[in-house]
Coordinates of C-alpha atoms in Angstrom, one line a residue:
M1 CA 74.9 92.4 89.5
I2 CA 77.0 94.8 91.5
S3 CA 79.9 96.5 89.8
R4 CA 81.1 99.6 91.7
P5 CA 84.0 101.0 93.6
L6 CA 84.2 100.3 97.3
D7 CA 83.2 103.4 99.3
P8 CA 85.5 104.9 101.9
G9 CA 84.2 102.8 104.7
E10 CA 84.4 99.6 102.7
A11 CA 87.9 100.5 101.5
F12 CA 89.0 101.2 105.1
F13 CA 87.9 97.8 106.4
F14 CA 89.2 96.1 103.3
M15 CA 92.7 97.5 103.9
Q16 CA 92.5 97.0 107.7
D17 CA 91.8 93.4 106.9
L18 CA 95.1 93.2 105.0
V19 CA 96.9 94.7 108.0
S20 CA 95.3 92.3 110.5
C21 CA 92.4 90.0 109.7
M22 CA 89.1 91.8 110.4
N23 CA 86.7 88.9 109.9
F24 CA 83.8 88.8 112.3
V25 CA 81.7 85.8 113.2
V26 CA 78.0 85.8 114.2
F27 CA 76.8 82.5 115.7
A28 CA 73.7 80.9 117.1
E29 CA 73.8 78.3 119.9
R30 CA 70.9 75.8 119.7
S31 CA 69.6 73.1 122.0
T32 CA 69.1 70.6 119.1
P33 CA 70.9 69.7 115.9
L34 CA 70.0 71.0 112.5
E35 CA 69.2 69.2 109.3
P36 CA 72.0 69.7 106.7
E37 CA 69.7 69.6 103.7
R38 CA 67.6 72.5 105.1
L39 CA 70.8 74.4 105.7
H40 CA 72.0 74.0 102.1
N41 CA 68.7 75.2 100.8
A42 CA 68.5 78.2 103.2
L43 CA 72.0 79.3 102.2
Q44 CA 71.0 79.3 98.5
I45 CA 68.1 81.5 99.3
L46 CA 70.1 83.8 101.5
Q47 CA 72.7 84.3 98.8
A48 CA 70.0 84.9 96.1
E49 CA 68.5 87.6 98.3
N50 CA 71.7 89.6 99.0
G51 CA 73.6 91.2 96.2
L52 CA 76.8 91.6 98.1
L53 CA 76.9 87.8 98.7
Q54 CA 77.4 87.4 94.9
T55 CA 80.5 89.6 94.6
C56 CA 84.2 89.5 94.9
I57 CA 86.6 92.4 95.6
T58 CA 89.2 93.2 92.9
W59 CA 92.1 95.7 93.4
T60 CA 93.9 97.1 90.4
E61 CA 96.1 100.1 89.7
A62 CA 93.6 101.7 87.4
G63 CA 90.3 100.9 89.1
G64 CA 91.3 100.7 92.7
M65 CA 89.1 98.5 94.9
R66 CA 85.9 97.4 93.3
F67 CA 83.0 95.0 93.9
E68 CA 82.6 92.8 90.8
P69 CA 80.0 90.1 90.0
A70 CA 80.7 86.6 91.2
P71 CA 77.2 85.1 90.8
D72 CA 77.9 81.4 90.4
L73 CA 80.0 80.6 93.4
P74 CA 78.0 79.0 96.3
I75 CA 78.6 80.0 99.9
E76 CA 81.2 77.7 101.5
L77 CA 79.8 75.4 104.1
Q78 CA 81.9 73.5 106.6
Q79 CA 80.4 70.9 108.9
H80 CA 82.1 69.3 111.9
H81 CA 81.5 67.3 115.0
T82 CA 83.0 68.7 118.2
R83 CA 82.7 68.4 121.9
A84 CA 81.0 71.0 124.2
D85 CA 84.4 72.0 125.7
N86 CA 86.0 72.6 122.2
W87 CA 83.5 74.3 119.9
Q88 CA 84.8 77.8 120.6
S89 CA 88.1 76.9 119.0
W90 CA 86.3 76.6 115.7
I91 CA 85.1 80.2 116.1
E92 CA 88.6 81.3 117.0
Q93 CA 89.9 79.6 113.8
E94 CA 87.4 81.5 111.7
L95 CA 88.7 84.8 113.2
S96 CA 92.2 84.0 111.9
S97 CA 91.3 82.7 108.4
P98 CA 91.1 85.8 106.0
F99 CA 89.3 85.9 102.7
A100 CA 91.8 86.0 99.9
T101 CA 91.6 89.1 97.7
G102 CA 89.5 88.2 94.7
S103 CA 87.7 85.3 96.4
A104 CA 84.0 84.9 96.5
P105 CA 81.5 84.8 98.2
L106 CA 82.7 87.1 101.0
M107 CA 80.7 85.1 103.6
R108 CA 81.1 81.5 104.6
C109 CA 79.1 79.2 106.9
L110 CA 80.3 76.9 109.7
Y111 CA 78.0 74.3 111.2
L112 CA 79.0 72.4 114.4
D113 CA 77.3 69.3 115.8
I114 CA 78.0 69.3 119.5
V115 CA 78.5 65.8 121.0
P116 CA 78.4 64.7 124.6
P117 CA 81.5 64.8 126.8
D118 CA 84.2 62.2 126.1
N119 CA 82.9 58.7 126.6
G120 CA 85.6 56.8 124.8
M121 CA 83.9 57.0 121.4
D122 CA 85.0 58.8 118.3
E123 CA 83.3 62.2 117.9
Q124 CA 82.0 61.2 114.4
G125 CA 80.2 58.2 115.9
Q126 CA 78.3 60.0 118.6
T127 CA 74.8 61.5 118.3
P128 CA 74.8 65.3 118.5
V129 CA 72.9 66.8 121.4
R130 CA 73.3 70.5 120.5
S131 CA 74.5 72.7 117.6
V132 CA 76.2 75.9 116.7
L133 CA 75.6 77.7 113.4
A134 CA 78.1 80.5 112.5
L135 CA 78.5 82.9 109.6
T136 CA 81.9 84.5 108.9
F137 CA 81.9 87.8 107.1
H138 CA 84.5 89.9 105.3
H139 CA 84.0 93.2 107.2
A140 CA 83.7 95.2 103.9
I141 CA 80.3 93.7 103.2
A142 CA 78.7 93.6 106.7
D143 CA 78.6 95.0 110.2
G144 CA 77.3 93.5 113.5
R145 CA 73.7 94.5 112.9
S146 CA 73.5 93.3 109.3
G147 CA 75.4 90.1 110.2
T148 CA 73.2 89.1 113.1
D149 CA 70.1 89.9 111.0
L150 CA 71.3 87.7 108.2
L151 CA 71.9 84.8 110.7
R152 CA 68.3 85.3 112.0
R153 CA 67.1 85.2 108.4
L154 CA 69.0 81.9 107.8
L155 CA 67.5 80.3 110.9
T156 CA 64.1 81.5 109.9
L157 CA 64.4 80.0 106.4
M158 CA 65.4 76.6 107.9
A159 CA 62.6 76.6 110.4
S160 CA 60.0 77.4 107.7
H161 CA 61.2 74.7 105.3
A162 CA 61.7 77.3 102.6
A163 CA 62.7 75.9 99.2
P164 CA 65.1 77.7 96.8
A165 CA 63.3 79.9 94.3
H166 CA 64.3 82.5 91.8
T167 CA 64.9 85.8 93.7
T168 CA 66.1 89.1 92.6
P169 CA 69.1 90.1 94.7
K170 CA 68.7 93.3 96.7
V171 CA 71.4 96.0 97.2
L172 CA 71.5 99.1 99.3
P173 CA 73.2 102.3 98.4
S174 CA 76.7 102.7 99.9
M175 CA 77.3 104.6 103.1
L176 CA 79.0 107.4 101.1
D177 CA 75.9 107.9 98.9
L178 CA 73.8 108.5 102.1
M179 CA 76.1 111.0 103.8
P180 CA 74.2 114.2 104.7
P181 CA 75.6 117.2 102.8
H182 CA 77.0 118.9 105.9
T183 CA 79.1 115.8 106.6
R184 CA 80.6 115.3 103.2
W185 CA 84.1 116.4 104.5
A186 CA 85.9 115.9 101.2
E187 CA 83.9 118.8 99.8
Q188 CA 84.6 121.0 102.8
P189 CA 88.4 120.8 103.4
D190 CA 88.6 123.8 105.8
A191 CA 85.7 122.5 108.0
A192 CA 87.3 119.0 107.9
K193 CA 90.6 120.4 109.1
Q194 CA 88.9 122.3 111.9
L195 CA 87.1 119.2 113.1
R196 CA 90.3 117.2 112.9
T197 CA 91.9 119.8 115.2
T198 CA 89.0 119.5 117.6
L199 CA 89.2 115.7 117.6
I200 CA 93.0 115.7 118.4
T201 CA 92.6 118.3 121.1
D202 CA 90.0 116.0 122.8
Y203 CA 92.4 113.1 122.5
R204 CA 94.9 115.1 124.4
R205 CA 92.5 116.4 127.0
H206 CA 94.0 114.2 129.8
G207 CA 97.6 114.5 128.8
V208 CA 99.9 111.8 127.5
L209 CA 98.4 108.3 127.4
P210 CA 100.6 105.6 129.1
A211 CA 101.7 102.5 127.2
L212 CA 99.8 99.4 128.1
P213 CA 102.7 97.3 129.6
W214 CA 100.9 94.0 129.1
L215 CA 100.2 94.5 125.4
A216 CA 103.0 93.2 123.0
T217 CA 102.0 95.3 120.0
E218 CA 105.0 94.3 118.0
A219 CA 104.3 90.6 118.1
S220 CA 104.7 89.0 114.6
T221 CA 102.1 86.2 115.0
R222 CA 98.4 86.3 115.7
T223 CA 96.3 83.9 117.9
P224 CA 92.7 84.9 118.4
K225 CA 91.1 83.7 121.6
L226 CA 87.7 84.2 123.2
I227 CA 86.5 84.5 126.8
R228 CA 82.7 84.3 127.2
L229 CA 80.8 86.1 129.9
H230 CA 77.1 85.8 130.5
L231 CA 74.7 87.7 132.7
T232 CA 71.4 86.1 133.6
P233 CA 68.2 87.8 132.4
E234 CA 67.5 88.9 136.0
V235 CA 71.0 90.5 136.4
T236 CA 70.7 92.0 132.9
Q237 CA 67.4 93.6 133.7
R238 CA 68.8 95.1 136.9
L239 CA 71.6 96.5 134.9
I240 CA 69.2 98.1 132.5
T241 CA 67.1 99.5 135.3
E242 CA 70.1 101.0 137.1
A243 CA 71.4 102.5 133.9
R244 CA 68.2 104.3 133.2
A245 CA 67.9 105.5 136.8
H246 CA 71.3 107.1 136.6
A247 CA 70.8 108.7 133.1
T248 CA 73.2 106.4 131.2
T249 CA 73.0 103.3 129.1
V250 CA 74.0 99.6 129.3
H251 CA 76.6 100.4 126.6
G252 CA 78.0 103.2 128.8
L253 CA 78.3 100.8 131.7
L254 CA 80.0 98.1 129.6
C255 CA 82.6 100.7 128.5
A256 CA 83.0 101.9 132.1
A257 CA 83.5 98.3 133.3
Q258 CA 86.2 97.7 130.7
L259 CA 88.1 100.8 131.5
L260 CA 87.9 100.2 135.2
A261 CA 89.1 96.6 134.7
Q262 CA 92.1 98.0 132.7
F263 CA 92.9 100.5 135.5
K264 CA 92.8 97.7 138.0
L265 CA 95.2 95.6 135.9
M266 CA 97.5 98.6 135.6
R267 CA 97.8 98.7 139.4
A268 CA 98.1 102.5 139.1
T269 CA 97.8 104.7 142.2
E270 CA 97.6 108.0 140.3
P271 CA 94.8 109.1 137.9
T272 CA 95.5 107.4 134.5
A273 CA 94.1 108.2 131.0
F274 CA 93.0 105.4 128.7
F275 CA 91.9 105.4 125.1
L276 CA 88.5 103.8 124.3
S277 CA 87.2 103.0 120.8
C278 CA 83.7 101.9 119.9
P279 CA 82.1 101.0 116.5
V280 CA 78.9 103.1 116.0
D281 CA 76.0 102.3 113.8
M282 CA 75.8 105.1 111.3
R283 CA 72.3 104.3 110.0
P284 CA 70.5 106.9 112.1
H285 CA 73.0 109.5 110.9
L286 CA 72.5 108.9 107.2
E287 CA 69.8 110.3 104.8
P288 CA 67.7 108.3 104.4
A289 CA 68.5 105.9 107.1
P290 CA 69.1 102.5 105.5
P291 CA 67.6 99.2 106.9
V292 CA 69.8 96.4 108.2
T293 CA 68.9 94.1 105.3
P294 CA 70.1 93.4 102.7
T295 CA 73.7 93.2 104.0
G296 CA 76.0 96.2 103.9
L297 CA 78.6 98.1 105.9
F298 CA 77.2 101.1 107.8
V299 CA 79.5 101.7 110.7
S300 CA 82.3 104.0 111.8
L301 CA 84.5 104.3 114.9
I302 CA 84.4 106.8 117.7
S303 CA 87.4 107.1 120.0
A304 CA 88.0 109.2 123.1
T305 CA 90.2 109.4 126.2
F306 CA 88.9 109.0 129.7
Q307 CA 90.7 109.5 133.0
I308 CA 90.3 106.9 135.7
S309 CA 91.3 107.1 139.3
I310 CA 90.7 105.0 142.4
E311 CA 87.8 107.3 143.2
T312 CA 86.1 106.9 139.8
E313 CA 82.5 105.9 140.0
A314 CA 81.1 103.6 137.3
A315 CA 77.9 105.6 136.8
A316 CA 79.6 108.9 136.4
L317 CA 82.2 107.4 134.0
A318 CA 79.4 105.8 132.0
R319 CA 77.5 109.1 131.7
D320 CA 80.8 110.8 130.5
I321 CA 81.3 108.1 127.9
I322 CA 77.8 108.4 126.5
S323 CA 77.9 112.2 126.6
Q324 CA 81.2 112.3 124.8
T325 CA 80.1 109.8 122.2
R326 CA 76.9 111.7 121.4
L327 CA 78.9 114.9 121.1
Q328 CA 81.4 113.4 118.7
L329 CA 78.6 111.9 116.5
A330 CA 76.8 115.3 116.5
R331 CA 80.0 117.0 115.3
G332 CA 80.2 114.5 112.4
E333 CA 83.3 112.6 113.6
G334 CA 81.8 109.3 112.6
H335 CA 81.5 110.6 109.0
L336 CA 85.1 112.1 109.3
L337 CA 87.0 108.9 110.1
Y338 CA 87.5 107.6 106.6
H339 CA 88.4 111.1 105.3
L340 CA 91.2 111.2 107.9
Y341 CA 92.8 108.2 106.2
G342 CA 92.6 109.9 102.8
L343 CA 89.6 107.9 101.6
D344 CA 87.1 110.0 99.7
G345 CA 85.7 107.6 97.1
S346 CA 88.4 108.1 94.5
P347 CA 90.4 105.0 93.3
V348 CA 93.0 103.8 95.7
P349 CA 96.0 102.0 94.1
P350 CA 97.5 98.9 95.7
A351 CA 100.7 101.0 96.4
A352 CA 98.7 102.9 99.0
L353 CA 98.5 99.9 101.4
E354 CA 101.9 100.5 102.9
L355 CA 101.1 104.1 104.0
F356 CA 97.8 102.9 105.3
R357 CA 99.4 100.2 107.2
K358 CA 101.8 102.6 108.9
K359 CA 99.1 105.0 109.8
S360 CA 96.9 102.2 111.2
M361 CA 99.7 100.7 113.3
A362 CA 100.5 104.2 114.7
S363 CA 97.0 104.2 116.3
L364 CA 97.0 104.9 120.0
P365 CA 96.8 101.7 122.1
N366 CA 93.1 101.3 123.0
T367 CA 90.4 98.9 124.2
M368 CA 87.3 98.4 122.1
I369 CA 83.7 97.5 122.8
S370 CA 81.0 96.8 120.1
N371 CA 77.5 96.4 121.4
V372 CA 74.7 95.5 118.9
G373 CA 72.1 95.6 121.7
P374 CA 69.0 93.3 121.9
I375 CA 68.7 90.8 119.0
A376 CA 65.1 89.9 118.2
P377 CA 64.4 86.3 118.9
V378 CA 63.9 83.8 116.0
T379 CA 60.3 83.3 116.7
N380 CA 59.8 80.1 114.7
D381 CA 63.0 78.4 116.1
P382 CA 62.6 78.3 119.9
D383 CA 65.6 76.0 120.1
V384 CA 67.9 79.0 119.5
Q385 CA 69.3 79.8 123.0
A386 CA 71.7 82.6 122.1
I387 CA 72.9 84.7 119.2
S388 CA 76.2 86.6 119.6
F389 CA 79.3 87.7 117.6
A390 CA 83.0 87.9 117.9
L391 CA 86.0 89.7 116.5
C392 CA 89.8 89.6 117.2
P393 CA 91.3 93.0 118.3
M394 CA 93.8 94.8 116.1
P395 CA 97.5 94.7 117.2
Y396 CA 97.1 98.0 119.1
Q397 CA 94.0 96.9 121.0
S398 CA 94.0 95.1 124.3
L399 CA 90.5 93.6 123.9
F400 CA 87.6 93.6 121.5
T401 CA 84.5 92.9 123.5
A402 CA 81.5 92.0 121.4
A403 CA 78.2 92.5 123.3
S404 CA 74.7 91.4 122.5
T405 CA 71.5 90.5 124.3
Y406 CA 69.3 87.6 123.4
Q407 CA 66.1 86.6 125.2
G408 CA 67.0 89.1 128.0
R409 CA 70.5 87.6 128.6
L410 CA 73.6 89.8 128.1
I411 CA 76.4 88.0 126.3
L412 CA 80.0 89.3 126.1
N413 CA 82.5 87.6 123.8
V414 CA 85.8 89.1 125.0
G415 CA 88.2 88.7 122.2
Y416 CA 92.0 89.0 122.6
D417 CA 95.1 88.1 120.7
A418 CA 97.1 85.5 122.7
A419 CA 100.3 86.5 120.8
R420 CA 100.0 90.0 122.3
L421 CA 98.2 89.5 125.6
T422 CA 98.8 86.6 128.0
D423 CA 96.0 84.3 128.9
A424 CA 96.4 85.4 132.6
N425 CA 96.1 89.1 131.8
A426 CA 93.2 88.5 129.4
H427 CA 91.3 86.5 132.1
A428 CA 92.2 89.2 134.7
L429 CA 90.6 91.8 132.5
A430 CA 87.5 89.7 131.7
Q431 CA 87.1 89.0 135.4
G432 CA 87.5 92.7 136.2
I433 CA 84.7 93.5 133.7
Q434 CA 82.4 90.9 135.2
D435 CA 83.1 92.0 138.7
V436 CA 82.2 95.6 137.9
L437 CA 79.0 94.6 136.1
L438 CA 77.9 92.3 138.9
A439 CA 78.6 95.1 141.4
L440 CA 76.6 97.6 139.4
S441 CA 73.6 95.3 139.2
S442 CA 73.8 94.3 142.9
P443 CA 71.1 96.0 145.1
S444 CA 73.6 96.4 147.9
T445 CA 76.2 98.3 145.9
G446 CA 74.6 99.7 142.8
M447 CA 75.8 102.5 140.6
G448 CA 78.2 104.1 143.0
S449 CA 80.6 101.2 142.6
Q450 CA 84.2 102.0 142.2
V451 CA 87.1 99.8 141.1
P452 CA 86.5 96.4 142.8
T453 CA 89.4 95.5 145.2

């Protein structure tokens, strides 16, 4: 049973969740329904295998934030019938339903039977034709890679008819425990201060960042929404090929497309600087590198400014983004993030939340992209057509685009907060992203594409 303090990364996302719900949802779309009994059994096994699925988080003055055992509480399972044109609304609801402090487990499951279009019958009376299986995580116990891997494991258990059995739960060391010595910034205050100065200097390298006129950061309500974009396997492969040919990556192109779409919506005529943030998988930068299972949080955030003009070429911008990201990771900025918020592993009292909230909400307005890359297919469940994930942006973020690739198809779940960004502007940004990506993958235009007109 786990009983330990939250490490700085876990504490950061725990408090961010209290500022604005940071749940994320991973979900599989299937061409057939599932059997509920198999789902119940598979959830029991999944919980038995993962120690963090048997914990709650407590927060006290003396002990700070801690994982504590909660072994006898089953994973919550909700089951609903819904129509094909409405199932996304259930995912959006999950993004706005936080886990209460002290509740357990810190993951829940949603199963949707998809029924045919309206034919005058009640949804409950119709035979499902498809299904969606979703897992919702408190961000302190998982990240995109571990979350999608847990979903694949759940689907595999169901397909193999696995029966519940006694299993010893597995637990990974915390991210703090795996930090290389040269990136333990709390032990090197002078070096940490110098790196912070370098980071801030880079933020200011293109001058003052403009406000995003379409983003109502002070809105008091929150309404998560999703816009879904898909690229066919053929278009996705052309994008991969073009990225490699121009010394960049698909992730770089996604970031470039989102920044170019934002510049287009701004209708600026002069060069304009924008702030980009991306979660980064820290596993390759830890010693030893941990696996993706059992579940755990092993991510940080990398942010940088980029200047866009009417002459900006997507390929050049994508190369700049990837080069800057690699530079920042090499400098240890991924390891530094939590230290900048005063989180070093020592107990954090509840009274610290208000200062954290102010610091978080003072973040520069930005746009965010999280790309987990190719997700291995569930080989014994060929009815799985897609696996992807979603998250609602923070109040100071225009979009949170969650990218994944399944069976060769690139899937983008473009998340936005309808209380802060109008539907029209959100759809304009999403259309702008799609236009850039299609132009990049088109043999007639290719990687020299500029902002589409």
